[in-house]
Amino acid sequence: MFVGFLGTIPFVASRGYVRTFDDYKRQGEARWAEHEILGEKPLSEFLGENLEEISFTMLFRKDQGVNPQSEVNTLKELRDGGTPVPLVLGFKVIGDGLWTVRGLSYSVDFWDKWGHPQAITANVSLKEYSDGKTALKEAFKGLIGL
C-alpha cells in the first residue's frame, strides 16, 4: 500500500516490504516581537507565521525488503544537499510547499556477522522551506518528468 513520499523516497507498506514511519510530530510557532517601554510592560507585536517542523522515526530492516544502510544514505543526501522536496501523505501535500531534511540521527539495532547493518532506526527532522514564492509545482515537475 502506497502511503506517501518525501521527495523521491516512497513510503510503502506491503507484504515483505516496509518503508514507513512512526512517531509523526508536527509543530509550529508564530513570530512575535516585544517592544520595550520604559516603566511599562513591553508591547507585543505579531509578525506572522514561522516555518513549521516535522519529525518522525523510520525503522529500516533487511528482512522487510529494504537495505538499511542505503536508506540512511539517501536521507543523508537529502540533508547534506539541502534539497527542498515535497512531503505527501495519503495523496495530500503536507504544508504550503516544500520541506528540507534538517536533522538525521540513527542507530544500528542489529548487525550481521560480516558487520553489515540489518536494522537501523532513523530519526528524521524536517523544516518547511520558504523562498518567498511557491516552488511546489516546479518540484513536482522534476519528480514526475513533466
PDB file of C-alpha atoms in Angstrom:
ATOM      1  CA  MET A   1       0.000   0.000   0.000  1.00  0.00           C
ATOM      2  CA  PHE A   2       1.320   3.394  -1.005  1.00  0.00           C
ATOM      3  CA  VAL A   3       1.332   5.777   1.977  1.00  0.00           C
ATOM      4  CA  GLY A   4       3.097   8.818   0.512  1.00  0.00           C
ATOM      5  CA  PHE A   5       6.565  10.116  -0.224  1.00  0.00           C
ATOM      6  CA  LEU A   6       9.305  12.548   0.755  1.00  0.00           C
ATOM      7  CA  GLY A   7      10.887  13.729  -2.491  1.00  0.00           C
ATOM      8  CA  THR A   8      11.844  10.528  -4.299  1.00  0.00           C
ATOM      9  CA  ILE A   9      11.582   8.354  -1.170  1.00  0.00           C
ATOM     10  CA  PRO A  10       8.265   6.475  -1.237  1.00  0.00           C
ATOM     11  CA  PHE A  11       6.516   5.423   1.974  1.00  0.00           C
ATOM     12  CA  VAL A  12       5.207   1.928   1.261  1.00  0.00           C
ATOM     13  CA  ALA A  13       3.818  -0.940   3.314  1.00  0.00           C
ATOM     14  CA  SER A  14       3.153  -4.310   1.741  1.00  0.00           C
ATOM     15  CA  ARG A  15       3.792  -7.962   2.393  1.00  0.00           C
ATOM     16  CA  GLY A  16       7.560  -8.385   2.656  1.00  0.00           C
ATOM     17  CA  TYR A  17       8.379  -4.717   2.047  1.00  0.00           C
ATOM     18  CA  VAL A  18       8.020  -1.911   4.588  1.00  0.00           C
ATOM     19  CA  ARG A  19       9.328   1.647   4.340  1.00  0.00           C
ATOM     20  CA  THR A  20       7.114   3.835   6.532  1.00  0.00           C
ATOM     21  CA  PHE A  21       7.447   5.932   9.679  1.00  0.00           C
ATOM     22  CA  ASP A  22       6.250   6.198  13.287  1.00  0.00           C
ATOM     23  CA  ASP A  23       6.009   8.962  15.882  1.00  0.00           C
ATOM     24  CA  TYR A  24       4.975  11.672  13.406  1.00  0.00           C
ATOM     25  CA  LYS A  25       5.079  15.064  15.125  1.00  0.00           C
ATOM     26  CA  ARG A  26       4.387  18.480  13.641  1.00  0.00           C
ATOM     27  CA  GLN A  27       4.933  21.781  15.359  1.00  0.00           C
ATOM     28  CA  GLY A  28       4.756  25.431  14.507  1.00  0.00           C
ATOM     29  CA  GLU A  29       5.013  28.754  16.241  1.00  0.00           C
ATOM     30  CA  ALA A  30       4.065  32.324  15.495  1.00  0.00           C
ATOM     31  CA  ARG A  31       6.649  35.093  15.273  1.00  0.00           C
ATOM     32  CA  TRP A  32       6.313  37.886  17.810  1.00  0.00           C
ATOM     33  CA  ALA A  33       8.366  40.960  18.697  1.00  0.00           C
ATOM     34  CA  GLU A  34       8.464  42.539  22.137  1.00  0.00           C
ATOM     35  CA  HIS A  35       8.969  46.300  22.211  1.00  0.00           C
ATOM     36  CA  GLU A  36      10.410  47.561  25.490  1.00  0.00           C
ATOM     37  CA  ILE A  37       8.810  50.654  27.004  1.00  0.00           C
ATOM     38  CA  LEU A  38      10.438  52.421  29.931  1.00  0.00           C
ATOM     39  CA  GLY A  39       8.376  51.985  33.115  1.00  0.00           C
ATOM     40  CA  GLU A  40       5.665  49.875  31.443  1.00  0.00           C
ATOM     41  CA  LYS A  41       5.097  46.361  30.234  1.00  0.00           C
ATOM     42  CA  PRO A  42       6.521  45.598  26.801  1.00  0.00           C
ATOM     43  CA  LEU A  43       4.215  45.817  23.816  1.00  0.00           C
ATOM     44  CA  SER A  44       3.689  42.655  21.787  1.00  0.00           C
ATOM     45  CA  GLU A  45       3.581  42.760  18.006  1.00  0.00           C
ATOM     46  CA  PHE A  46       2.523  39.826  15.839  1.00  0.00           C
ATOM     47  CA  LEU A  47       4.949  39.459  12.933  1.00  0.00           C
ATOM     48  CA  GLY A  48       3.450  36.425  11.179  1.00  0.00           C
ATOM     49  CA  GLU A  49       3.803  32.703  10.856  1.00  0.00           C
ATOM     50  CA  ASN A  50       7.048  30.864  11.422  1.00  0.00           C
ATOM     51  CA  LEU A  51       8.307  27.852   9.478  1.00  0.00           C
ATOM     52  CA  GLU A  52       6.808  24.577  10.659  1.00  0.00           C
ATOM     53  CA  GLU A  53       8.772  21.490  11.662  1.00  0.00           C
ATOM     54  CA  ILE A  54       8.020  17.792  11.353  1.00  0.00           C
ATOM     55  CA  SER A  55       9.820  14.858  12.920  1.00  0.00           C
ATOM     56  CA  PHE A  56       9.332  11.120  12.635  1.00  0.00           C
ATOM     57  CA  THR A  57      11.136   7.822  13.163  1.00  0.00           C
ATOM     58  CA  MET A  58      11.802   5.258  10.467  1.00  0.00           C
ATOM     59  CA  LEU A  59      12.790   1.628  11.016  1.00  0.00           C
ATOM     60  CA  PHE A  60      14.704   0.038   8.143  1.00  0.00           C
ATOM     61  CA  ARG A  61      15.003  -3.739   8.326  1.00  0.00           C
ATOM     62  CA  LYS A  62      16.676  -6.029   5.818  1.00  0.00           C
ATOM     63  CA  ASP A  63      14.044  -8.724   6.464  1.00  0.00           C
ATOM     64  CA  GLN A  64      11.354  -6.220   5.410  1.00  0.00           C
ATOM     65  CA  GLY A  65      12.795  -5.813   1.937  1.00  0.00           C
ATOM     66  CA  VAL A  66      14.988  -2.721   2.292  1.00  0.00           C
ATOM     67  CA  ASN A  67      18.717  -2.133   2.548  1.00  0.00           C
ATOM     68  CA  PRO A  68      19.067  -0.215   5.836  1.00  0.00           C
ATOM     69  CA  GLN A  69      22.390   1.456   5.013  1.00  0.00           C
ATOM     70  CA  SER A  70      21.194   2.520   1.569  1.00  0.00           C
ATOM     71  CA  GLU A  71      18.049   4.069   3.062  1.00  0.00           C
ATOM     72  CA  VAL A  72      20.095   6.090   5.557  1.00  0.00           C
ATOM     73  CA  ASN A  73      22.457   7.192   2.783  1.00  0.00           C
ATOM     74  CA  THR A  74      19.501   8.504   0.760  1.00  0.00           C
ATOM     75  CA  LEU A  75      18.311  10.552   3.745  1.00  0.00           C
ATOM     76  CA  LYS A  76      21.877  11.836   4.276  1.00  0.00           C
ATOM     77  CA  GLU A  77      21.980  13.015   0.656  1.00  0.00           C
ATOM     78  CA  LEU A  78      18.769  14.985   1.156  1.00  0.00           C
ATOM     79  CA  ARG A  79      20.128  16.515   4.364  1.00  0.00           C
ATOM     80  CA  ASP A  80      23.604  17.306   3.054  1.00  0.00           C
ATOM     81  CA  GLY A  81      22.364  18.571  -0.314  1.00  0.00           C
ATOM     82  CA  GLY A  82      19.829  20.967   1.212  1.00  0.00           C
ATOM     83  CA  THR A  83      17.344  19.995  -1.477  1.00  0.00           C
ATOM     84  CA  PRO A  84      13.768  21.180  -0.839  1.00  0.00           C
ATOM     85  CA  VAL A  85      11.314  18.355  -1.574  1.00  0.00           C
ATOM     86  CA  PRO A  86       7.556  17.811  -1.273  1.00  0.00           C
ATOM     87  CA  LEU A  87       6.102  15.722   1.533  1.00  0.00           C
ATOM     88  CA  VAL A  88       2.939  13.871   0.548  1.00  0.00           C
ATOM     89  CA  LEU A  89       0.908  11.621   2.836  1.00  0.00           C
ATOM     90  CA  GLY A  90      -2.241   9.862   1.718  1.00  0.00           C
ATOM     91  CA  PHE A  91      -2.159  11.729  -1.626  1.00  0.00           C
ATOM     92  CA  LYS A  92      -2.273  15.054   0.237  1.00  0.00           C
ATOM     93  CA  VAL A  93       0.553  17.589   0.116  1.00  0.00           C
ATOM     94  CA  ILE A  94       1.632  18.431   3.659  1.00  0.00           C
ATOM     95  CA  GLY A  95       2.038  22.138   4.371  1.00  0.00           C
ATOM     96  CA  ASP A  96       2.128  25.000   1.931  1.00  0.00           C
ATOM     97  CA  GLY A  97       5.054  23.813  -0.120  1.00  0.00           C
ATOM     98  CA  LEU A  98       8.367  22.090   0.277  1.00  0.00           C
ATOM     99  CA  TRP A  99      10.439  20.670   3.144  1.00  0.00           C
ATOM    100  CA  THR A 100      14.145  20.223   3.833  1.00  0.00           C
ATOM    101  CA  VAL A 101      15.778  17.484   5.888  1.00  0.00           C
ATOM    102  CA  ARG A 102      17.448  19.425   8.703  1.00  0.00           C
ATOM    103  CA  GLY A 103      18.376  16.610  11.050  1.00  0.00           C
ATOM    104  CA  LEU A 104      19.137  12.920  10.854  1.00  0.00           C
ATOM    105  CA  SER A 105      20.265  10.672  13.647  1.00  0.00           C
ATOM    106  CA  TYR A 106      20.265   6.902  13.563  1.00  0.00           C
ATOM    107  CA  SER A 107      21.262   3.841  15.492  1.00  0.00           C
ATOM    108  CA  VAL A 108      22.087   0.379  14.234  1.00  0.00           C
ATOM    109  CA  ASP A 109      19.869  -2.127  16.025  1.00  0.00           C
ATOM    110  CA  PHE A 110      21.268  -5.364  14.528  1.00  0.00           C
ATOM    111  CA  TRP A 111      24.429  -6.316  12.617  1.00  0.00           C
ATOM    112  CA  ASP A 112      25.135  -9.455  10.626  1.00  0.00           C
ATOM    113  CA  LYS A 113      28.285 -11.499  11.167  1.00  0.00           C
ATOM    114  CA  TRP A 114      30.084  -9.530   8.406  1.00  0.00           C
ATOM    115  CA  GLY A 115      29.407  -6.164  10.032  1.00  0.00           C
ATOM    116  CA  HIS A 116      26.548  -5.097   7.746  1.00  0.00           C
ATOM    117  CA  PRO A 117      23.584  -3.369   9.422  1.00  0.00           C
ATOM    118  CA  GLN A 118      20.425  -5.487   9.353  1.00  0.00           C
ATOM    119  CA  ALA A 119      18.165  -2.980  11.131  1.00  0.00           C
ATOM    120  CA  ILE A 120      18.543   0.771  11.575  1.00  0.00           C
ATOM    121  CA  THR A 121      16.280   3.184  13.423  1.00  0.00           C
ATOM    122  CA  ALA A 122      16.475   6.705  11.974  1.00  0.00           C
ATOM    123  CA  ASN A 123      15.103   9.920  13.459  1.00  0.00           C
ATOM    124  CA  VAL A 124      14.318  12.473  10.757  1.00  0.00           C
ATOM    125  CA  SER A 125      13.672  16.202  11.262  1.00  0.00           C
ATOM    126  CA  LEU A 126      12.149  18.316   8.509  1.00  0.00           C
ATOM    127  CA  LYS A 127      11.663  22.057   8.292  1.00  0.00           C
ATOM    128  CA  GLU A 128       9.323  23.895   5.990  1.00  0.00           C
ATOM    129  CA  TYR A 129      11.134  25.585   3.113  1.00  0.00           C
ATOM    130  CA  SER A 130      10.319  29.095   2.004  1.00  0.00           C
ATOM    131  CA  ASP A 131      11.970  31.037  -0.786  1.00  0.00           C
ATOM    132  CA  GLY A 132       9.305  33.739  -0.958  1.00  0.00           C
ATOM    133  CA  LYS A 133       7.492  32.049  -3.832  1.00  0.00           C
ATOM    134  CA  THR A 134       5.680  28.801  -4.399  1.00  0.00           C
ATOM    135  CA  ALA A 135       8.137  26.277  -5.782  1.00  0.00           C
ATOM    136  CA  LEU A 136       5.905  23.239  -5.252  1.00  0.00           C
ATOM    137  CA  LYS A 137       4.735  22.972  -8.862  1.00  0.00           C
ATOM    138  CA  GLU A 138       8.327  23.035 -10.140  1.00  0.00           C
ATOM    139  CA  ALA A 139       9.341  20.335  -7.670  1.00  0.00           C
ATOM    140  CA  PHE A 140       6.533  18.045  -8.863  1.00  0.00           C
ATOM    141  CA  LYS A 141       7.528  18.647 -12.474  1.00  0.00           C
ATOM    142  CA  GLY A 142      11.026  17.398 -11.640  1.00  0.00           C
ATOM    143  CA  LEU A 143       9.693  14.331  -9.835  1.00  0.00           C
ATOM    144  CA  ILE A 144       7.221  13.153 -12.441  1.00  0.00           C
ATOM    145  CA  GLY A 145       9.081  14.342 -15.521  1.00  0.00           C
ATOM    146  CA  LEU A 146       6.634  16.929 -16.866  1.00  0.00           C
TER     147      LEU A 146
END
